[in-house]
CSV table of C-alpha atoms and ligand atoms in Angstrom, one decimal:
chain,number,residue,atom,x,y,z
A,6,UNK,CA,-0.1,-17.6,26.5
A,7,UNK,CA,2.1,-20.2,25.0
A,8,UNK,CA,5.0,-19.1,24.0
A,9,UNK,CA,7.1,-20.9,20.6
A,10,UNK,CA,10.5,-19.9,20.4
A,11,UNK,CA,12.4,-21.0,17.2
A,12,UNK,CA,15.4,-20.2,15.7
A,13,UNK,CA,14.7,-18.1,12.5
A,14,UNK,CA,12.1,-16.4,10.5
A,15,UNK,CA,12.5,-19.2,8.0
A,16,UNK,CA,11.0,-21.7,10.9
A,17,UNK,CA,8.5,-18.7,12.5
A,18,UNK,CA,7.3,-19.0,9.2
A,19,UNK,CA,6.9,-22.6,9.0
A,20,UNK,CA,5.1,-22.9,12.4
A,21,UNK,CA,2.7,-20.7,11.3
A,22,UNK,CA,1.8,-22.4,8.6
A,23,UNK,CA,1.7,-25.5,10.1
A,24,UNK,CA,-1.5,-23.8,12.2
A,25,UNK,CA,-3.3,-22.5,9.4
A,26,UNK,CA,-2.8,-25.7,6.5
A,27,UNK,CA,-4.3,-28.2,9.6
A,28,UNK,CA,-6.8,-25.5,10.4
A,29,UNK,CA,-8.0,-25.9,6.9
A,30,UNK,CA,-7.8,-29.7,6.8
A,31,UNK,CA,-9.8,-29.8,9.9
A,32,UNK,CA,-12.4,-27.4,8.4
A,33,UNK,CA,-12.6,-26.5,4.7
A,34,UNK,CA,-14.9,-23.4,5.4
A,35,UNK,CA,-12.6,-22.0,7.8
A,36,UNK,CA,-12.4,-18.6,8.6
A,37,UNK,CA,-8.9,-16.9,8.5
A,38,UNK,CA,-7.8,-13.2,10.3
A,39,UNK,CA,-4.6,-11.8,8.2
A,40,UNK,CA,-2.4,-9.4,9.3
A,41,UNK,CA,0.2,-7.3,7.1
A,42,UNK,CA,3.2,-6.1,7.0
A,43,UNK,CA,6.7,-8.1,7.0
A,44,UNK,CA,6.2,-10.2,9.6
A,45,UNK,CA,3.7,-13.1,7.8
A,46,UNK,CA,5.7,-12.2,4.2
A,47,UNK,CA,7.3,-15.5,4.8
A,48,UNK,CA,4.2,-17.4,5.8
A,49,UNK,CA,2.2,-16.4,3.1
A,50,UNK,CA,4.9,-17.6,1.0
A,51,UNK,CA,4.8,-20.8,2.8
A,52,UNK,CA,1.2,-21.2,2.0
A,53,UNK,CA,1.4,-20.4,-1.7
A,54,UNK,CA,4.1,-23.3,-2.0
A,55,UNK,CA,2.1,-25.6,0.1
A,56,UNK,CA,-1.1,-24.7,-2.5
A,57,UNK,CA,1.1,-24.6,-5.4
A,58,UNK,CA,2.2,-28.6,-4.1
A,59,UNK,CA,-1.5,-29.4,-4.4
A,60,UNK,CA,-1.7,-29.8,-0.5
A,61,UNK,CA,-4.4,-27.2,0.8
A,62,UNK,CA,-7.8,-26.1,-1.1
A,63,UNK,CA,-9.2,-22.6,-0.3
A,64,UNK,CA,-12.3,-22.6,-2.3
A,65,UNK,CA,-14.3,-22.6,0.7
A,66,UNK,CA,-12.1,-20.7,3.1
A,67,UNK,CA,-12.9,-16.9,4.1
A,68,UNK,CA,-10.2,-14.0,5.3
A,69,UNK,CA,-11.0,-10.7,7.2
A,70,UNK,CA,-8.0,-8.6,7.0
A,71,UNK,CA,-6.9,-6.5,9.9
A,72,UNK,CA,-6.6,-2.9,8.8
A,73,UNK,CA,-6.3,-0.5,5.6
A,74,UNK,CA,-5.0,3.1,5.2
A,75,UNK,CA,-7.8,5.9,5.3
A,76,UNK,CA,-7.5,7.2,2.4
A,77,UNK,CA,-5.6,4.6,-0.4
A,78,UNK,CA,-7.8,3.4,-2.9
A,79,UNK,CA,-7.7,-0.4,-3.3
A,80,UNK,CA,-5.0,-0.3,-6.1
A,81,UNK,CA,-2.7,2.0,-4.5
A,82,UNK,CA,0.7,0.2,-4.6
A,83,UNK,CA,0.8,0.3,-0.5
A,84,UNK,CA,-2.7,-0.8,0.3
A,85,UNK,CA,-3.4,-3.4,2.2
A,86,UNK,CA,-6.2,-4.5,-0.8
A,87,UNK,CA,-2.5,-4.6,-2.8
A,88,UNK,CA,-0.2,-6.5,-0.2
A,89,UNK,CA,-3.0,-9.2,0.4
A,90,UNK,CA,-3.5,-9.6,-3.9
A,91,UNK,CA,0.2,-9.6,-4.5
A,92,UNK,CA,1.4,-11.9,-1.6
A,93,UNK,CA,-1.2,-14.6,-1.2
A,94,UNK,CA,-4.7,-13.9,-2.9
A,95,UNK,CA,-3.8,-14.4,-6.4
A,96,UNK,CA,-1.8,-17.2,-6.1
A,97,UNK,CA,-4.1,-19.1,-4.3
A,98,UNK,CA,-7.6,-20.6,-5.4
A,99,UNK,CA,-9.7,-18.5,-2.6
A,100,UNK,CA,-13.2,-16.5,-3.9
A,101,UNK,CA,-12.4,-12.6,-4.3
A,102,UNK,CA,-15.6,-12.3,-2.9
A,103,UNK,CA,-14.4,-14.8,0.7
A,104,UNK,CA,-11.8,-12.1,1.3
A,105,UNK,CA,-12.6,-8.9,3.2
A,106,UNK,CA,-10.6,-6.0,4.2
A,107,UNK,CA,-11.5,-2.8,5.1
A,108,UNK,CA,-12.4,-0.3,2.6
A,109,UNK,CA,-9.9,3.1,2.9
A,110,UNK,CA,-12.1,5.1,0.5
A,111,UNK,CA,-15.3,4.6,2.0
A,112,UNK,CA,-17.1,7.9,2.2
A,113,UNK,CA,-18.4,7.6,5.3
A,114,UNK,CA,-16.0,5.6,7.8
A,115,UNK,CA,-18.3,5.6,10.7
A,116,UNK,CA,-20.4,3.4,8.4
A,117,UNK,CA,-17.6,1.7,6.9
A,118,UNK,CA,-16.9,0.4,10.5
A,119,UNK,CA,-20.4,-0.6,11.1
A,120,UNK,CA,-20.1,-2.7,8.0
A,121,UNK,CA,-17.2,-4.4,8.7
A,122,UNK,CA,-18.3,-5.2,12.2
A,123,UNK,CA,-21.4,-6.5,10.4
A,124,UNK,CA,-19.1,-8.5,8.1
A,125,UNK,CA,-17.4,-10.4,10.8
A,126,UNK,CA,-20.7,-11.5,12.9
A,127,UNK,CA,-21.8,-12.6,9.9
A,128,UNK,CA,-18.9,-14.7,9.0
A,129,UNK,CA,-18.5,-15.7,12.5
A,130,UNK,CA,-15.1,-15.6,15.1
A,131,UNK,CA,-12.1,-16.1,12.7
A,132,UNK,CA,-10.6,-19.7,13.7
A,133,UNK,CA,-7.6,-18.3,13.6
A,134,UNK,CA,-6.1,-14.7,13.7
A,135,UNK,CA,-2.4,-14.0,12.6
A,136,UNK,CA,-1.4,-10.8,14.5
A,137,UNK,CA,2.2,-9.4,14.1
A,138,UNK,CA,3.4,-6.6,16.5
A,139,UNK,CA,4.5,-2.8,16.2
A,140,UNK,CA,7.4,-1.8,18.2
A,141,UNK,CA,5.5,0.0,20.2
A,142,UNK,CA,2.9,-2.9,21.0
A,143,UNK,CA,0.4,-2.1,18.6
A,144,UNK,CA,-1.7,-5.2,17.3
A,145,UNK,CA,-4.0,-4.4,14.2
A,146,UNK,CA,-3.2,-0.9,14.3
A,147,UNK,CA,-4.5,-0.4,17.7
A,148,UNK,CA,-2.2,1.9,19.1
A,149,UNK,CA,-1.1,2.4,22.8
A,150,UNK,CA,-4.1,4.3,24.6
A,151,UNK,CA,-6.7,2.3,22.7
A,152,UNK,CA,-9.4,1.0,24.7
A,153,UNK,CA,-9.9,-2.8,24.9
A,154,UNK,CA,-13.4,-2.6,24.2
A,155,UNK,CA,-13.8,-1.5,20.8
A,156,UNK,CA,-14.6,-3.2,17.7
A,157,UNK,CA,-13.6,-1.5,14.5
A,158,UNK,CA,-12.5,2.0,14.2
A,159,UNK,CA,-11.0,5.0,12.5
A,160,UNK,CA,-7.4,5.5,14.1
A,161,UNK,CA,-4.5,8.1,14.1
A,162,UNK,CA,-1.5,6.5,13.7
A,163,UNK,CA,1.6,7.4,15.9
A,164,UNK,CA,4.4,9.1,14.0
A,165,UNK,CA,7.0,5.8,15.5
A,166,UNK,CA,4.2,3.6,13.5
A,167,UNK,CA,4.3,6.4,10.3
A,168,UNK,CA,8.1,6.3,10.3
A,169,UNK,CA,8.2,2.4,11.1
A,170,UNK,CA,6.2,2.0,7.6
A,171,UNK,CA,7.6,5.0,5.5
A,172,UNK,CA,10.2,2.2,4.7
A,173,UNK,CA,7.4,1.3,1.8
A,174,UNK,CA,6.7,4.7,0.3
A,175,UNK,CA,8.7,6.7,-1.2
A,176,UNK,CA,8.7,9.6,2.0
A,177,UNK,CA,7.1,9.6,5.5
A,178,UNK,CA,4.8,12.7,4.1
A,179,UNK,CA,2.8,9.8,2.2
A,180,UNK,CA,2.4,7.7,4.7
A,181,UNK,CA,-1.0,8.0,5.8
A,182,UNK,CA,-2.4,9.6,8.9
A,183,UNK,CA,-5.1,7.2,9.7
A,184,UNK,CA,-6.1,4.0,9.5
A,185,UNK,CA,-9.4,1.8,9.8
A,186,UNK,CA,-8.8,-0.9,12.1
A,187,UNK,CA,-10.8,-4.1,14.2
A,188,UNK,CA,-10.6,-3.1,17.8
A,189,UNK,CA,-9.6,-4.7,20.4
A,190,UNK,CA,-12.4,-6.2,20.9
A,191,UNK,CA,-13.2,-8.3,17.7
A,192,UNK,CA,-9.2,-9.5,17.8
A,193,UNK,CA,-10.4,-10.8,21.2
A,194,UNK,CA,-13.4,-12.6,19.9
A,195,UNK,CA,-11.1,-15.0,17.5
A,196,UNK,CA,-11.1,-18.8,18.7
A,197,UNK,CA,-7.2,-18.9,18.4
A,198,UNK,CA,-4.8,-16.3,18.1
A,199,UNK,CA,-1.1,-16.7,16.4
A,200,UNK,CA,1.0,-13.5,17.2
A,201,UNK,CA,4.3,-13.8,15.2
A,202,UNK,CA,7.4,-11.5,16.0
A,203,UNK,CA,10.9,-11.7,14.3
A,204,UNK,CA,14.0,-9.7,14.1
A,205,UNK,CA,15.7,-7.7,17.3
A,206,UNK,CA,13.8,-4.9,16.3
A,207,UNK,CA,10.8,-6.6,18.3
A,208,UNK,CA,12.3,-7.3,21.4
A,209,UNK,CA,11.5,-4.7,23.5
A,210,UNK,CA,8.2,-5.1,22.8
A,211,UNK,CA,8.0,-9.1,23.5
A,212,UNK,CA,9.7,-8.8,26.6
A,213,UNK,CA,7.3,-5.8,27.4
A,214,UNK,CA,4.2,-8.5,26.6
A,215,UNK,CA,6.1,-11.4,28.9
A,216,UNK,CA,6.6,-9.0,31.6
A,217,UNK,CA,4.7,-6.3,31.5
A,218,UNK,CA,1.3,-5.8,32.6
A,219,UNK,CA,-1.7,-5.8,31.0
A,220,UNK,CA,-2.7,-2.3,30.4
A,221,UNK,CA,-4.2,0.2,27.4
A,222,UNK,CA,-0.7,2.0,27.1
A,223,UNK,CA,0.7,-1.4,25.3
A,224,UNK,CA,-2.2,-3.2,23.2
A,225,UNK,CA,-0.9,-6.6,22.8
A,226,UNK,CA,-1.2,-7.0,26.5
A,227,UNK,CA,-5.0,-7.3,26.1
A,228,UNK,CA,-4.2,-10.6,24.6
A,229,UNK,CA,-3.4,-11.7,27.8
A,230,UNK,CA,-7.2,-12.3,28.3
A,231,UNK,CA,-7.6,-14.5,25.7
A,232,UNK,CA,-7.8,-18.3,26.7
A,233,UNK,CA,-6.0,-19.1,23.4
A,234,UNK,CA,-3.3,-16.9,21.8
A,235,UNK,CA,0.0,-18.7,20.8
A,236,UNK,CA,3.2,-16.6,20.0
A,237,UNK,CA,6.1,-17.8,17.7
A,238,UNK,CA,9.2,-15.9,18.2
A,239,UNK,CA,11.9,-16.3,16.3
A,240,UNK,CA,15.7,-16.3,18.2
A,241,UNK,CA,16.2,-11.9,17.8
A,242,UNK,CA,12.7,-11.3,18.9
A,243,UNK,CA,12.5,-13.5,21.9
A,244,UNK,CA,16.7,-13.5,22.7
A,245,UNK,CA,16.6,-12.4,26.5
A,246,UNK,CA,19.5,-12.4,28.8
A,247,UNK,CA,18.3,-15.0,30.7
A,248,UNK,CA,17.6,-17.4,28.5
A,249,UNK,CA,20.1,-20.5,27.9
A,250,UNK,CA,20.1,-20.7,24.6
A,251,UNK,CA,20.5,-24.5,23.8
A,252,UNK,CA,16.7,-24.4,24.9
A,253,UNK,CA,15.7,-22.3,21.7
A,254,UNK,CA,15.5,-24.8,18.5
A,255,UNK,CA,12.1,-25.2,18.9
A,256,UNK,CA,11.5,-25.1,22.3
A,257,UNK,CA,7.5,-24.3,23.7
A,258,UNK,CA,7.0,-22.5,27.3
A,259,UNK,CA,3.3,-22.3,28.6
B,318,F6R,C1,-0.7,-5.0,9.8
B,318,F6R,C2,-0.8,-4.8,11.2
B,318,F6R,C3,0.3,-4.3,12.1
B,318,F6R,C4,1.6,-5.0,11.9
B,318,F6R,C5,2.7,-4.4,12.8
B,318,F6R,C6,4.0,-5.1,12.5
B,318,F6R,O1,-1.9,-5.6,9.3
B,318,F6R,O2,-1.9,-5.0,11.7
B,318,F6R,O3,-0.1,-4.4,13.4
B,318,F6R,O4,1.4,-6.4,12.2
B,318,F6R,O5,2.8,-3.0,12.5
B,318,F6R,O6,4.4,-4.8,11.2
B,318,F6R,P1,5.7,-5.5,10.6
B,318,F6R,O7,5.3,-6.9,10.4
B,318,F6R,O8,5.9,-4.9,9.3
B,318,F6R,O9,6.8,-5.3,11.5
């Protein structure tokens, strides 16, 4: 895993963006993974600006989203369908029908999940997959105890990962209780991987991923069998004792 450690969000941001705008130069039909959530607030606004500067074209670029809440319809002010619309899709020239995400409200989940699955072999590996990370080490909303080898499916969230988001409804009794989300599995089948993690709240958890084993009870250890994941930490998230700290603005450890 290589490891990016700059000084802000501000710059987390940037980096990011930095991946996805050459990714797109490189290949105009790229295919993105998004993740939502705070964490890539900042680099979505990064990539609006950079469209809005006439520098990147998404007319042929396709996104599969991460997750959605069981049980919000696509409107609902907290779905992911209304994150993704507010903070990048509208204000960016990419096809409604290039973007996926799962559908909450599907009748039948169990087929919901085969159609998503579907969905991504047929759009093929994402080039690259933004991942941020839950306090407790959850990536999509793969929480601890999830096996490595599954693709997409129906989850219970942990009540840490209800209260950790009950910060964006109005009380923890709405947030939901599950969640449709890619597995393990189809996170691991993206060519490259960007996890971004920012503010001291994540620090446990990053020094858990750089020290810890690799093991079901903490999910973003799986991505320690992946030939290609890159994380950008920002100063809070990555500030360990040890660390000299004139070695942080940017610096890369592999
Ligand atoms: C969201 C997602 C989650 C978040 C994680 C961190 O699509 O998959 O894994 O990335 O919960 O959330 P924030 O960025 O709000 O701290």
């Amino acid at each position: 895993m290589k490891v990016i450690v700059n000084r802000t969000y501000e710059d987390v941001s940037h980096s990011a963006s930095q991946y996805i705008q050459t990714q797109i130069k490189h290949n105009p039909h790229s295919v993105l993974g998004l993740a939502t959530g705070s964490t890539p607030l900042g680099l979505y606004k990064k990539l609006v600006m950079d469209y809005r500067a006439g520098h990147t074209d998404y007319s042929k670029v396709s996104t599969i989203n991460l997750d959605e809440y069981v049980g919000l319809s696509k409107t609902h002010p907290q779905s992911y369908h209304t994150f993704m619309r507010n903070n990048l899709f509208s204000h960016i020239n990419i096809i409604d029908q290039h973007t996926h995400i799962p559908n909450g409200q599907a009748m039948n989940l169990g087929e919901e999940c085969a159609r998503y699955n579907r969905t991504l072999e047929l759009l093929g590996p994402p080039d690259i997959l933004i991942l941020g990370i839950g306090e407790n080490g959850h990536i999509g909303f793969n929480e601890p105890g999830t096996s490595f080898n599954e693709k997409t499916q129906v989850v219970k969230l942990k009540e840490s990962t209800r209260r950790a988001n009950a910060r964006l409804f109005s009380s923890i009794h709405d947030v939901p209780k599950e969640a449709i989300t890619m597995g393990i599995e189809s996170i691991l089948s993206s060519t490259c991987i960007l996890l971004l993690a920012t503010g001291e709240r994540k620090n446990k958890a990053i020094q858990q991923l750089l020290e810890g084993k690799i093991h079901e009870e903490f999910p973003a250890s799986a991505l320690h069998l992946h030939p290609n994941v890159t994380l950008i930490v920002d100063e809070s998230a990555y500030n360990r004792d040890a660390s000299p700290r004139q070695s942080f603005n940017p610096a890369i450890y592999e």
